[in-house]
PDB file of C-alpha atoms in Angstrom:
ATOM      1  CA  MET A   1     154.132 -23.146 122.773  1.00  0.00           C
ATOM      2  CA  SER A   2     151.215 -21.048 121.533  1.00  0.00           C
ATOM      3  CA  ARG A   3     151.440 -17.845 119.476  1.00  0.00           C
ATOM      4  CA  ASN A   4     150.470 -15.940 122.617  1.00  0.00           C
ATOM      5  CA  GLY A   5     153.261 -17.690 124.484  1.00  0.00           C
ATOM      6  CA  LYS A   6     155.763 -16.677 121.841  1.00  0.00           C
ATOM      7  CA  ALA A   7     154.536 -13.102 122.025  1.00  0.00           C
ATOM      8  CA  SER A   8     154.935 -13.161 125.796  1.00  0.00           C
ATOM      9  CA  ALA A   9     158.510 -14.325 125.405  1.00  0.00           C
ATOM     10  CA  VAL A  10     159.331 -11.457 123.045  1.00  0.00           C
ATOM     11  CA  ILE A  11     157.705  -9.037 125.467  1.00  0.00           C
ATOM     12  CA  ALA A  12     159.896 -10.365 128.251  1.00  0.00           C
ATOM     13  CA  LEU A  13     163.069 -10.221 126.231  1.00  0.00           C
ATOM     14  CA  CYS A  14     162.503  -6.761 124.894  1.00  0.00           C
ATOM     15  CA  CYS A  15     159.206  -5.280 123.815  1.00  0.00           C
ATOM     16  CA  THR A  16     155.683  -5.861 122.604  1.00  0.00           C
ATOM     17  CA  VAL A  17     155.339  -7.521 119.210  1.00  0.00           C
ATOM     18  CA  ALA A  18     152.793  -6.480 116.632  1.00  0.00           C
ATOM     19  CA  GLY A  19     149.496  -8.213 117.248  1.00  0.00           C
ATOM     20  CA  ALA A  20     150.324  -9.299 120.780  1.00  0.00           C
ATOM     21  CA  GLY A  21     147.227  -8.620 122.846  1.00  0.00           C
ATOM     22  CA  LEU A  22     147.865  -6.685 126.039  1.00  0.00           C
ATOM     23  CA  VAL A  23     145.405  -6.158 128.844  1.00  0.00           C
ATOM     24  CA  GLY A  24     145.598  -2.479 129.737  1.00  0.00           C
ATOM     25  CA  VAL A  25     145.110  -1.119 133.223  1.00  0.00           C
ATOM     26  CA  GLY A  26     142.709   1.640 134.165  1.00  0.00           C
ATOM     27  CA  GLY A  27     143.641   5.083 132.875  1.00  0.00           C
ATOM     28  CA  ILE A  28     144.000   8.249 134.902  1.00  0.00           C
ATOM     29  CA  ALA A  29     141.484  10.973 134.251  1.00  0.00           C
ATOM     30  CA  THR A  30     143.114  13.417 131.874  1.00  0.00           C
ATOM     31  CA  ALA A  31     142.983  17.151 131.557  1.00  0.00           C
ATOM     32  CA  ALA A  32     142.828  18.993 128.242  1.00  0.00           C
ATOM     33  CA  ALA A  33     146.107  18.542 126.397  1.00  0.00           C
ATOM     34  CA  ASP A  34     148.205  21.687 126.309  1.00  0.00           C
ATOM     35  CA  THR A  35     151.484  22.289 124.538  1.00  0.00           C
ATOM     36  CA  VAL A  36     154.074  24.060 126.670  1.00  0.00           C
ATOM     37  CA  ALA A  37     157.713  24.837 125.889  1.00  0.00           C
ATOM     38  CA  VAL A  38     160.384  23.404 128.181  1.00  0.00           C
ATOM     39  CA  ALA A  39     163.399  25.470 129.199  1.00  0.00           C
ATOM     40  CA  GLY A  40     166.903  24.076 129.352  1.00  0.00           C
ATOM     41  CA  ALA A  41     168.469  22.699 132.522  1.00  0.00           C
ATOM     42  CA  GLN A  42     169.421  26.186 133.651  1.00  0.00           C
ATOM     43  CA  GLY A  43     165.701  27.068 133.691  1.00  0.00           C
ATOM     44  CA  ARG A  44     164.530  24.321 136.044  1.00  0.00           C
ATOM     45  CA  ALA A  45     161.753  25.270 138.406  1.00  0.00           C
ATOM     46  CA  HIS A  46     162.557  24.467 142.027  1.00  0.00           C
ATOM     47  CA  SER A  47     159.441  22.336 142.556  1.00  0.00           C
ATOM     48  CA  GLY A  48     158.568  21.449 138.973  1.00  0.00           C
ATOM     49  CA  ASP A  49     155.314  22.077 137.129  1.00  0.00           C
ATOM     50  CA  VAL A  50     152.516  20.846 139.389  1.00  0.00           C
ATOM     51  CA  PHE A  51     149.665  19.732 137.143  1.00  0.00           C
ATOM     52  CA  THR A  52     147.274  16.789 137.244  1.00  0.00           C
ATOM     53  CA  GLY A  53     146.320  14.765 134.194  1.00  0.00           C
ATOM     54  CA  THR A  54     148.030  14.748 130.817  1.00  0.00           C
ATOM     55  CA  LYS A  55     149.819  17.537 129.043  1.00  0.00           C
ATOM     56  CA  LYS A  56     151.836  17.806 125.854  1.00  0.00           C
ATOM     57  CA  ILE A  57     155.146  19.564 126.376  1.00  0.00           C
ATOM     58  CA  LYS A  58     157.816  20.562 123.893  1.00  0.00           C
ATOM     59  CA  VAL A  59     161.229  18.966 124.325  1.00  0.00           C
ATOM     60  CA  ASP A  60     163.932  19.535 121.732  1.00  0.00           C
ATOM     61  CA  GLY A  61     161.261  20.558 119.215  1.00  0.00           C
ATOM     62  CA  LYS A  62     159.134  17.446 119.769  1.00  0.00           C
ATOM     63  CA  SER A  63     155.720  17.077 121.413  1.00  0.00           C
ATOM     64  CA  VAL A  64     155.945  14.709 124.390  1.00  0.00           C
ATOM     65  CA  ASN A  65     152.880  13.309 126.132  1.00  0.00           C
ATOM     66  CA  VAL A  66     153.249  13.533 129.930  1.00  0.00           C
ATOM     67  CA  SER A  67     150.936  12.445 132.749  1.00  0.00           C
ATOM     68  CA  CYS A  68     151.258  13.498 136.402  1.00  0.00           C
ATOM     69  CA  ALA A  69     149.264  12.810 139.551  1.00  0.00           C
ATOM     70  CA  GLY A  70     149.616  13.461 143.269  1.00  0.00           C
ATOM     71  CA  ARG A  71     150.879  16.460 145.200  1.00  0.00           C
ATOM     72  CA  PRO A  72     154.540  17.210 145.881  1.00  0.00           C
ATOM     73  CA  VAL A  73     155.535  16.386 149.450  1.00  0.00           C
ATOM     74  CA  ARG A  74     158.431  18.153 151.149  1.00  0.00           C
ATOM     75  CA  HIS A  75     161.617  16.057 151.046  1.00  0.00           C
ATOM     76  CA  GLN A  76     159.842  13.371 148.991  1.00  0.00           C
ATOM     77  CA  PRO A  77     161.241  12.552 145.542  1.00  0.00           C
ATOM     78  CA  VAL A  78     159.213  12.704 142.347  1.00  0.00           C
ATOM     79  CA  VAL A  79     158.567   9.200 140.987  1.00  0.00           C
ATOM     80  CA  VAL A  80     158.826   8.852 137.200  1.00  0.00           C
ATOM     81  CA  LEU A  81     157.499   5.667 135.590  1.00  0.00           C
ATOM     82  CA  LEU A  82     159.130   4.374 132.386  1.00  0.00           C
ATOM     83  CA  HIS A  83     157.034   2.025 130.238  1.00  0.00           C
ATOM     84  CA  GLY A  84     158.349  -0.958 128.328  1.00  0.00           C
ATOM     85  CA  GLY A  85     158.960  -1.142 124.596  1.00  0.00           C
ATOM     86  CA  GLY A  86     155.777  -1.170 122.550  1.00  0.00           C
ATOM     87  CA  ASP A  87     153.780   0.153 125.507  1.00  0.00           C
ATOM     88  CA  SER A  88     152.725   3.654 126.551  1.00  0.00           C
ATOM     89  CA  LEU A  89     152.142   5.544 129.777  1.00  0.00           C
ATOM     90  CA  GLU A  90     148.578   4.182 129.801  1.00  0.00           C
ATOM     91  CA  THR A  91     149.826   0.688 130.673  1.00  0.00           C
ATOM     92  CA  MET A  92     151.230   1.991 133.963  1.00  0.00           C
ATOM     93  CA  ALA A  93     148.247   4.188 134.840  1.00  0.00           C
ATOM     94  CA  GLY A  94     147.007   1.797 137.517  1.00  0.00           C
ATOM     95  CA  ILE A  95     150.100   1.903 139.701  1.00  0.00           C
ATOM     96  CA  GLN A  96     150.533   5.602 138.974  1.00  0.00           C
ATOM     97  CA  GLN A  97     147.105   6.259 140.461  1.00  0.00           C
ATOM     98  CA  THR A  98     147.877   4.157 143.547  1.00  0.00           C
ATOM     99  CA  LEU A  99     151.310   5.697 144.089  1.00  0.00           C
ATOM    100  CA  SER A 100     149.883   9.210 143.716  1.00  0.00           C
ATOM    101  CA  GLU A 101     148.017   8.803 147.012  1.00  0.00           C
ATOM    102  CA  LYS A 102     151.350   9.328 148.794  1.00  0.00           C
ATOM    103  CA  ASN A 103     153.760  10.648 146.158  1.00  0.00           C
ATOM    104  CA  ARG A 104     154.068  12.957 143.205  1.00  0.00           C
ATOM    105  CA  VAL A 105     154.186  10.541 140.235  1.00  0.00           C
ATOM    106  CA  CYS A 106     154.662  11.237 136.541  1.00  0.00           C
ATOM    107  CA  SER A 107     155.004   9.146 133.401  1.00  0.00           C
ATOM    108  CA  TYR A 108     155.500   9.962 129.735  1.00  0.00           C
ATOM    109  CA  ASP A 109     155.458   8.448 126.279  1.00  0.00           C
ATOM    110  CA  ARG A 110     158.894   8.213 124.701  1.00  0.00           C
ATOM    111  CA  LEU A 111     159.145   9.406 121.084  1.00  0.00           C
ATOM    112  CA  GLY A 112     157.442   6.858 118.860  1.00  0.00           C
ATOM    113  CA  ALA A 113     155.243   5.604 121.701  1.00  0.00           C
ATOM    114  CA  GLY A 114     151.711   6.496 122.753  1.00  0.00           C
ATOM    115  CA  ALA A 115     150.673  10.064 121.980  1.00  0.00           C
ATOM    116  CA  SER A 116     154.176  11.553 121.645  1.00  0.00           C
ATOM    117  CA  ASP A 117     155.680  12.616 118.324  1.00  0.00           C
ATOM    118  CA  GLN A 118     157.522  10.198 116.094  1.00  0.00           C
ATOM    119  CA  PRO A 119     161.320  10.364 116.063  1.00  0.00           C
ATOM    120  CA  ASP A 120     162.999  11.784 112.965  1.00  0.00           C
ATOM    121  CA  GLY A 121     165.064   8.641 112.548  1.00  0.00           C
ATOM    122  CA  PRO A 122     166.876   5.966 114.543  1.00  0.00           C
ATOM    123  CA  GLN A 123     167.310   6.847 118.211  1.00  0.00           C
ATOM    124  CA  SER A 124     170.155   5.977 120.540  1.00  0.00           C
ATOM    125  CA  ILE A 125     169.818   5.595 124.293  1.00  0.00           C
ATOM    126  CA  LYS A 126     171.517   8.999 124.550  1.00  0.00           C
ATOM    127  CA  ASP A 127     168.936  10.563 122.215  1.00  0.00           C
ATOM    128  CA  SER A 128     166.080   9.182 124.275  1.00  0.00           C
ATOM    129  CA  GLY A 129     167.854  10.363 127.419  1.00  0.00           C
ATOM    130  CA  LYS A 130     167.718  13.961 126.186  1.00  0.00           C
ATOM    131  CA  ILE A 131     163.933  13.688 126.056  1.00  0.00           C
ATOM    132  CA  LEU A 132     163.814  12.283 129.585  1.00  0.00           C
ATOM    133  CA  THR A 133     166.007  15.143 130.813  1.00  0.00           C
ATOM    134  CA  GLY A 134     163.591  17.640 129.291  1.00  0.00           C
ATOM    135  CA  VAL A 135     160.660  15.911 130.965  1.00  0.00           C
ATOM    136  CA  LEU A 136     162.419  15.894 134.340  1.00  0.00           C
ATOM    137  CA  ASP A 137     163.296  19.564 133.987  1.00  0.00           C
ATOM    138  CA  ARG A 138     159.591  20.272 133.673  1.00  0.00           C
ATOM    139  CA  VAL A 139     157.942  17.899 136.151  1.00  0.00           C
ATOM    140  CA  ALA A 140     160.626  17.538 138.843  1.00  0.00           C
ATOM    141  CA  GLY A 141     162.658  20.728 138.723  1.00  0.00           C
ATOM    142  CA  ASP A 142     165.429  20.450 141.325  1.00  0.00           C
ATOM    143  CA  ALA A 143     163.658  17.737 143.329  1.00  0.00           C
ATOM    144  CA  PRO A 144     165.271  14.300 143.631  1.00  0.00           C
ATOM    145  CA  VAL A 145     163.881  11.663 141.281  1.00  0.00           C
ATOM    146  CA  VAL A 146     163.171   7.936 141.550  1.00  0.00           C
ATOM    147  CA  LEU A 147     162.978   6.181 138.180  1.00  0.00           C
ATOM    148  CA  ALA A 148     160.815   3.047 138.073  1.00  0.00           C
ATOM    149  CA  GLY A 149     161.118   1.242 134.750  1.00  0.00           C
ATOM    150  CA  HIS A 150     159.614  -1.912 133.308  1.00  0.00           C
ATOM    151  CA  SER A 151     161.328  -4.117 130.707  1.00  0.00           C
ATOM    152  CA  LEU A 152     163.035  -1.859 128.148  1.00  0.00           C
ATOM    153  CA  GLY A 153     162.104   1.090 130.397  1.00  0.00           C
ATOM    154  CA  GLY A 154     164.105  -0.541 133.177  1.00  0.00           C
ATOM    155  CA  LEU A 155     167.167  -0.890 130.968  1.00  0.00           C
ATOM    156  CA  PHE A 156     166.771   2.744 129.930  1.00  0.00           C
ATOM    157  CA  ALA A 157     166.501   3.894 133.570  1.00  0.00           C
ATOM    158  CA  ALA A 158     169.637   1.987 134.544  1.00  0.00           C
ATOM    159  CA  ARG A 159     171.560   3.389 131.566  1.00  0.00           C
ATOM    160  CA  TYR A 160     170.415   6.957 132.339  1.00  0.00           C
ATOM    161  CA  ALA A 161     171.068   7.056 136.087  1.00  0.00           C
ATOM    162  CA  PRO A 162     174.915   6.898 136.113  1.00  0.00           C
ATOM    163  CA  ASP A 163     175.137  10.054 133.980  1.00  0.00           C
ATOM    164  CA  HIS A 164     172.556  11.941 136.054  1.00  0.00           C
ATOM    165  CA  ARG A 165     173.538  11.314 139.658  1.00  0.00           C
ATOM    166  CA  ASP A 166     172.653  14.899 140.514  1.00  0.00           C
ATOM    167  CA  ARG A 167     168.943  14.147 140.220  1.00  0.00           C
ATOM    168  CA  VAL A 168     168.332  10.359 139.982  1.00  0.00           C
ATOM    169  CA  LYS A 169     168.487   9.199 143.594  1.00  0.00           C
ATOM    170  CA  GLY A 170     166.775   5.812 143.368  1.00  0.00           C
ATOM    171  CA  LEU A 171     165.848   3.075 140.873  1.00  0.00           C
ATOM    172  CA  VAL A 172     163.260   0.312 140.631  1.00  0.00           C
ATOM    173  CA  LEU A 173     163.900  -2.103 137.747  1.00  0.00           C
ATOM    174  CA  MET A 174     160.908  -4.346 137.054  1.00  0.00           C
ATOM    175  CA  ASP A 175     162.015  -7.316 134.915  1.00  0.00           C
ATOM    176  CA  ALA A 176     164.373  -5.014 133.040  1.00  0.00           C
ATOM    177  CA  THR A 177     165.747  -6.129 129.686  1.00  0.00           C
ATOM    178  CA  SER A 178     169.190  -7.648 130.210  1.00  0.00           C
ATOM    179  CA  PRO A 179     172.161  -5.286 129.688  1.00  0.00           C
ATOM    180  CA  THR A 180     173.591  -7.962 127.362  1.00  0.00           C
ATOM    181  CA  GLN A 181     170.349  -9.163 125.796  1.00  0.00           C
ATOM    182  CA  SER A 182     171.666  -9.644 122.257  1.00  0.00           C
ATOM    183  CA  ALA A 183     174.711 -11.638 123.366  1.00  0.00           C
ATOM    184  CA  ASP A 184     172.531 -13.617 125.781  1.00  0.00           C
ATOM    185  CA  LEU A 185     170.203 -14.750 123.003  1.00  0.00           C
ATOM    186  CA  ILE A 186     173.003 -15.615 120.609  1.00  0.00           C
ATOM    187  CA  ASN A 187     174.610 -17.693 123.352  1.00  0.00           C
ATOM    188  CA  GLU A 188     171.341 -19.377 124.406  1.00  0.00           C
ATOM    189  CA  VAL A 189     170.020 -20.193 120.932  1.00  0.00           C
ATOM    190  CA  PRO A 190     172.779 -21.414 118.569  1.00  0.00           C
ATOM    191  CA  ALA A 191     172.894 -20.566 114.871  1.00  0.00           C
ATOM    192  CA  SER A 192     172.123 -24.199 114.035  1.00  0.00           C
ATOM    193  CA  ALA A 193     168.832 -24.159 115.945  1.00  0.00           C
ATOM    194  CA  THR A 194     165.503 -24.560 114.144  1.00  0.00           C
ATOM    195  CA  GLY A 195     161.906 -23.881 115.120  1.00  0.00           C
ATOM    196  CA  MET A 196     160.410 -21.293 117.430  1.00  0.00           C
ATOM    197  CA  ALA A 197     163.536 -20.467 119.443  1.00  0.00           C
ATOM    198  CA  PRO A 198     165.589 -19.034 116.554  1.00  0.00           C
ATOM    199  CA  GLU A 199     162.504 -17.186 115.273  1.00  0.00           C
ATOM    200  CA  LEU A 200     162.188 -15.593 118.691  1.00  0.00           C
ATOM    201  CA  ARG A 201     165.920 -14.857 118.815  1.00  0.00           C
ATOM    202  CA  ASP A 202     165.977 -13.223 115.397  1.00  0.00           C
ATOM    203  CA  GLN A 203     162.834 -11.188 116.024  1.00  0.00           C
ATOM    204  CA  THR A 204     164.196  -9.865 119.310  1.00  0.00           C
ATOM    205  CA  LEU A 205     167.615  -9.076 117.813  1.00  0.00           C
ATOM    206  CA  ALA A 206     165.897  -7.073 115.063  1.00  0.00           C
ATOM    207  CA  ILE A 207     163.892  -5.132 117.653  1.00  0.00           C
ATOM    208  CA  LEU A 208     167.059  -4.319 119.584  1.00  0.00           C
ATOM    209  CA  LYS A 209     168.653  -3.047 116.370  1.00  0.00           C
ATOM    210  CA  GLY A 210     165.874  -0.484 115.931  1.00  0.00           C
ATOM    211  CA  ASP A 211     162.995  -2.394 114.342  1.00  0.00           C
ATOM    212  CA  ASN A 212     160.533  -1.081 116.920  1.00  0.00           C
ATOM    213  CA  PRO A 213     158.019   1.799 117.108  1.00  0.00           C
ATOM    214  CA  GLU A 214     160.530   4.066 118.857  1.00  0.00           C
ATOM    215  CA  LYS A 215     163.277   3.245 116.317  1.00  0.00           C
ATOM    216  CA  LEU A 216     165.399   2.850 119.421  1.00  0.00           C
ATOM    217  CA  VAL A 217     168.714   1.038 118.950  1.00  0.00           C
ATOM    218  CA  VAL A 218     169.675  -0.859 122.112  1.00  0.00           C
ATOM    219  CA  PRO A 219     173.238  -2.214 122.008  1.00  0.00           C
ATOM    220  CA  ASP A 220     174.676  -4.443 124.689  1.00  0.00           C
ATOM    221  CA  GLY A 221     176.821  -2.706 127.262  1.00  0.00           C
ATOM    222  CA  LYS A 222     178.473  -2.956 130.643  1.00  0.00           C
ATOM    223  CA  VAL A 223     176.509  -2.008 133.728  1.00  0.00           C
ATOM    224  CA  ARG A 224     177.842   1.306 135.051  1.00  0.00           C
ATOM    225  CA  SER A 225     177.552   2.457 138.631  1.00  0.00           C
ATOM    226  CA  ALA A 226     175.149   5.198 139.679  1.00  0.00           C
ATOM    227  CA  GLY A 227     176.789   5.364 143.089  1.00  0.00           C
ATOM    228  CA  HIS A 228     175.297   4.446 146.446  1.00  0.00           C
ATOM    229  CA  ILE A 229     171.635   5.016 145.585  1.00  0.00           C
ATOM    230  CA  PRO A 230     168.913   2.544 146.646  1.00  0.00           C
ATOM    231  CA  VAL A 231     168.096   0.157 143.796  1.00  0.00           C
ATOM    232  CA  GLU A 232     165.469  -2.588 143.743  1.00  0.00           C
ATOM    233  CA  VAL A 233     165.585  -5.197 140.971  1.00  0.00           C
ATOM    234  CA  ILE A 234     162.427  -7.324 140.663  1.00  0.00           C
ATOM    235  CA  LYS A 235     162.476 -10.489 138.549  1.00  0.00           C
ATOM    236  CA  HIS A 236     159.455 -12.453 137.330  1.00  0.00           C
ATOM    237  CA  GLY A 237     158.826 -15.691 139.200  1.00  0.00           C
ATOM    238  CA  LYS A 238     156.667 -17.666 136.772  1.00  0.00           C
ATOM    239  CA  GLN A 239     159.129 -19.279 134.395  1.00  0.00           C
ATOM    240  CA  TYR A 240     157.095 -18.950 131.216  1.00  0.00           C
ATOM    241  CA  LEU A 241     160.174 -18.471 129.030  1.00  0.00           C
ATOM    242  CA  ALA A 242     160.911 -22.103 129.821  1.00  0.00           C
ATOM    243  CA  ALA A 243     157.960 -23.026 127.594  1.00  0.00           C
ATOM    244  CA  VAL A 244     159.999 -22.190 124.485  1.00  0.00           C
ATOM    245  CA  PRO A 245     160.783 -25.635 123.013  1.00  0.00           C
ATOM    246  CA  GLU A 246     164.269 -27.004 123.638  1.00  0.00           C
ATOM    247  CA  TYR A 247     165.948 -23.707 124.553  1.00  0.00           C
ATOM    248  CA  GLY A 248     163.446 -22.262 127.001  1.00  0.00           C
ATOM    249  CA  GLN A 249     165.256 -23.163 130.190  1.00  0.00           C
ATOM    250  CA  ALA A 250     168.487 -21.662 128.886  1.00  0.00           C
ATOM    251  CA  MET A 251     166.572 -18.476 128.155  1.00  0.00           C
ATOM    252  CA  GLU A 252     165.133 -18.419 131.681  1.00  0.00           C
ATOM    253  CA  ASP A 253     168.570 -18.964 133.164  1.00  0.00           C
ATOM    254  CA  GLY A 254     170.020 -16.220 130.973  1.00  0.00           C
ATOM    255  CA  TRP A 255     167.244 -13.849 132.007  1.00  0.00           C
ATOM    256  CA  THR A 256     168.024 -14.490 135.670  1.00  0.00           C
ATOM    257  CA  LYS A 257     171.709 -13.785 135.079  1.00  0.00           C
ATOM    258  CA  GLY A 258     170.752 -10.551 133.344  1.00  0.00           C
ATOM    259  CA  GLN A 259     168.749  -9.420 136.382  1.00  0.00           C
ATOM    260  CA  HIS A 260     171.721 -10.119 138.632  1.00  0.00           C
ATOM    261  CA  LYS A 261     173.950  -8.040 136.357  1.00  0.00           C
ATOM    262  CA  TRP A 262     171.782  -4.983 137.042  1.00  0.00           C
ATOM    263  CA  LEU A 263     172.735  -5.202 140.721  1.00  0.00           C
ATOM    264  CA  GLY A 264     176.024  -3.628 139.675  1.00  0.00           C
ATOM    265  CA  VAL A 265     174.313  -0.277 139.096  1.00  0.00           C
ATOM    266  CA  SER A 266     174.620   0.534 142.803  1.00  0.00           C
ATOM    267  CA  SER A 267     176.360  -0.606 145.952  1.00  0.00           C
ATOM    268  CA  ARG A 268     172.908  -0.516 147.613  1.00  0.00           C
ATOM    269  CA  SER A 269     171.067  -2.812 145.230  1.00  0.00           C
ATOM    270  CA  HIS A 270     168.719  -5.667 146.116  1.00  0.00           C
ATOM    271  CA  LEU A 271     167.066  -8.353 143.979  1.00  0.00           C
ATOM    272  CA  SER A 272     163.698  -9.927 144.729  1.00  0.00           C
ATOM    273  CA  VAL A 273     161.438 -12.365 142.879  1.00  0.00           C
ATOM    274  CA  ALA A 274     157.779 -11.696 142.110  1.00  0.00           C
ATOM    275  CA  LYS A 275     156.679 -15.299 142.628  1.00  0.00           C
ATOM    276  CA  ASN A 276     153.227 -14.942 141.082  1.00  0.00           C
ATOM    277  CA  SER A 277     154.200 -12.784 138.120  1.00  0.00           C
ATOM    278  CA  GLU A 278     155.102 -13.193 134.498  1.00  0.00           C
ATOM    279  CA  HIS A 279     156.760 -10.244 132.765  1.00  0.00           C
ATOM    280  CA  TYR A 280     154.199  -7.568 133.661  1.00  0.00           C
ATOM    281  CA  ILE A 281     154.940  -7.537 137.370  1.00  0.00           C
ATOM    282  CA  TYR A 282     153.082  -4.281 137.990  1.00  0.00           C
ATOM    283  CA  VAL A 283     149.934  -5.880 136.486  1.00  0.00           C
ATOM    284  CA  ASP A 284     150.250  -9.363 138.009  1.00  0.00           C
ATOM    285  CA  GLN A 285     151.329  -8.120 141.448  1.00  0.00           C
ATOM    286  CA  PRO A 286     150.617  -4.386 141.595  1.00  0.00           C
ATOM    287  CA  GLU A 287     150.824  -4.315 145.391  1.00  0.00           C
ATOM    288  CA  LEU A 288     154.388  -5.630 145.240  1.00  0.00           C
ATOM    289  CA  ALA A 289     155.387  -3.064 142.632  1.00  0.00           C
ATOM    290  CA  VAL A 290     153.840  -0.216 144.629  1.00  0.00           C
ATOM    291  CA  LYS A 291     155.393  -1.274 147.933  1.00  0.00           C
ATOM    292  CA  THR A 292     158.819  -1.631 146.331  1.00  0.00           C
ATOM    293  CA  ILE A 293     158.654   1.828 144.755  1.00  0.00           C
ATOM    294  CA  GLN A 294     157.413   3.316 148.024  1.00  0.00           C
ATOM    295  CA  ARG A 295     160.282   1.663 149.908  1.00  0.00           C
ATOM    296  CA  VAL A 296     162.832   3.259 147.587  1.00  0.00           C
ATOM    297  CA  THR A 297     161.148   6.675 147.765  1.00  0.00           C
ATOM    298  CA  ALA A 298     161.169   6.465 151.568  1.00  0.00           C
ATOM    299  CA  GLN A 299     164.907   5.707 151.559  1.00  0.00           C
ATOM    300  CA  VAL A 300     165.563   8.663 149.272  1.00  0.00           C
ATOM    301  CA  ALA A 301     163.334  10.920 151.372  1.00  0.00           C
ATOM    302  CA  SER A 302     165.119  10.010 154.608  1.00  0.00           C
ATOM    303  CA  HIS A 303     168.447  10.901 153.020  1.00  0.00           C
ATOM    304  CA  HIS A 304     167.202  14.295 151.814  1.00  0.00           C
ATOM    305  CA  ALA A 305     165.209  15.244 154.921  1.00  0.00           C
TER     306      ALA A 305
END
C-alpha cells in the first residue's frame, strides 16, 4: 500500500494526516470578514443572521469563521455542513454552493481548523458543541436545522443532536467516524501485529486522543437517540481500506459495522452505499450527497409546514 493509500486510510478512520494531499473543491465567493458578537440562546433571532459569504463571529470569546449562502425559505430548515478532521469549511464549498440554490446553507471552521481561532487547550465534544450552539444561534435563530457532517464532522453531528432536539431536526452522516473507533481498531489490529496496520492504528488512536489540529479528544461512546428525526447514513463503496496489508479487510468490515451503529441515532434512519466513492463522498459523488441532504431537508420541511 502506498504512502497516499495509508494517508487515505487515516482520513477514513478519523482525520487528515500531516502531508496528506487533498484536492479542494471550488470556494464560495467571500465577503469582507467582519467580527460580530453572538448573544446567548435567549437572544436568538427568529430567522437568523442572513448574510452571504464569510464572516468572523465571536462565540465564547473566540473568533469563529462562518460561511453562509442561499436565502431562507419559509418552513425550510437551515442546513449546516460540518467538515471532517483536518479539513475546513473550504473543502465543502462545492456542495454548499449547489445546495444554496434551494436552501439556506452555512458551514464553519471549528476551533483549531481553517480560519477560526485556536483552542486554549484540549477540547471535548461538549466544548466543541458550545461553539456549534453559538454558530446556530447566529445563523439559524429559531429555525429548524439539518446537520450534514463528514467523517469526524459526522460523529460530532450525531453526538450533538440528542442533546439539542429542540433545533436539530435532521441528520446526514457521510462516512462518519465510528462511534467506537478506538475499540474497533484495537480489535481489528492486534498488539502483536507488525507493519503498516499497527502504524495506522497507533496514529489514529493518537489523533482520537487529541493529537490533531483541533486538540479534540474523541472517546468511544454509545449511540444515543435523537428521537424520530430523519437520518441518512452514507457509507463509502470503494473498499480502499482493504488495501492495508493483512488487516485491511477486517478494517473495512469494522467500518461497515460502525456505520450501522449510527442507525441507532433515530428510529427513522436509513443507510445507503456510495458505490463509486472512497471516503470523500461529497467530492467523489457530489450529486448523491446533495440529493441526500435535500431529501432530509424536504422531510423536515414537510413536518414543519
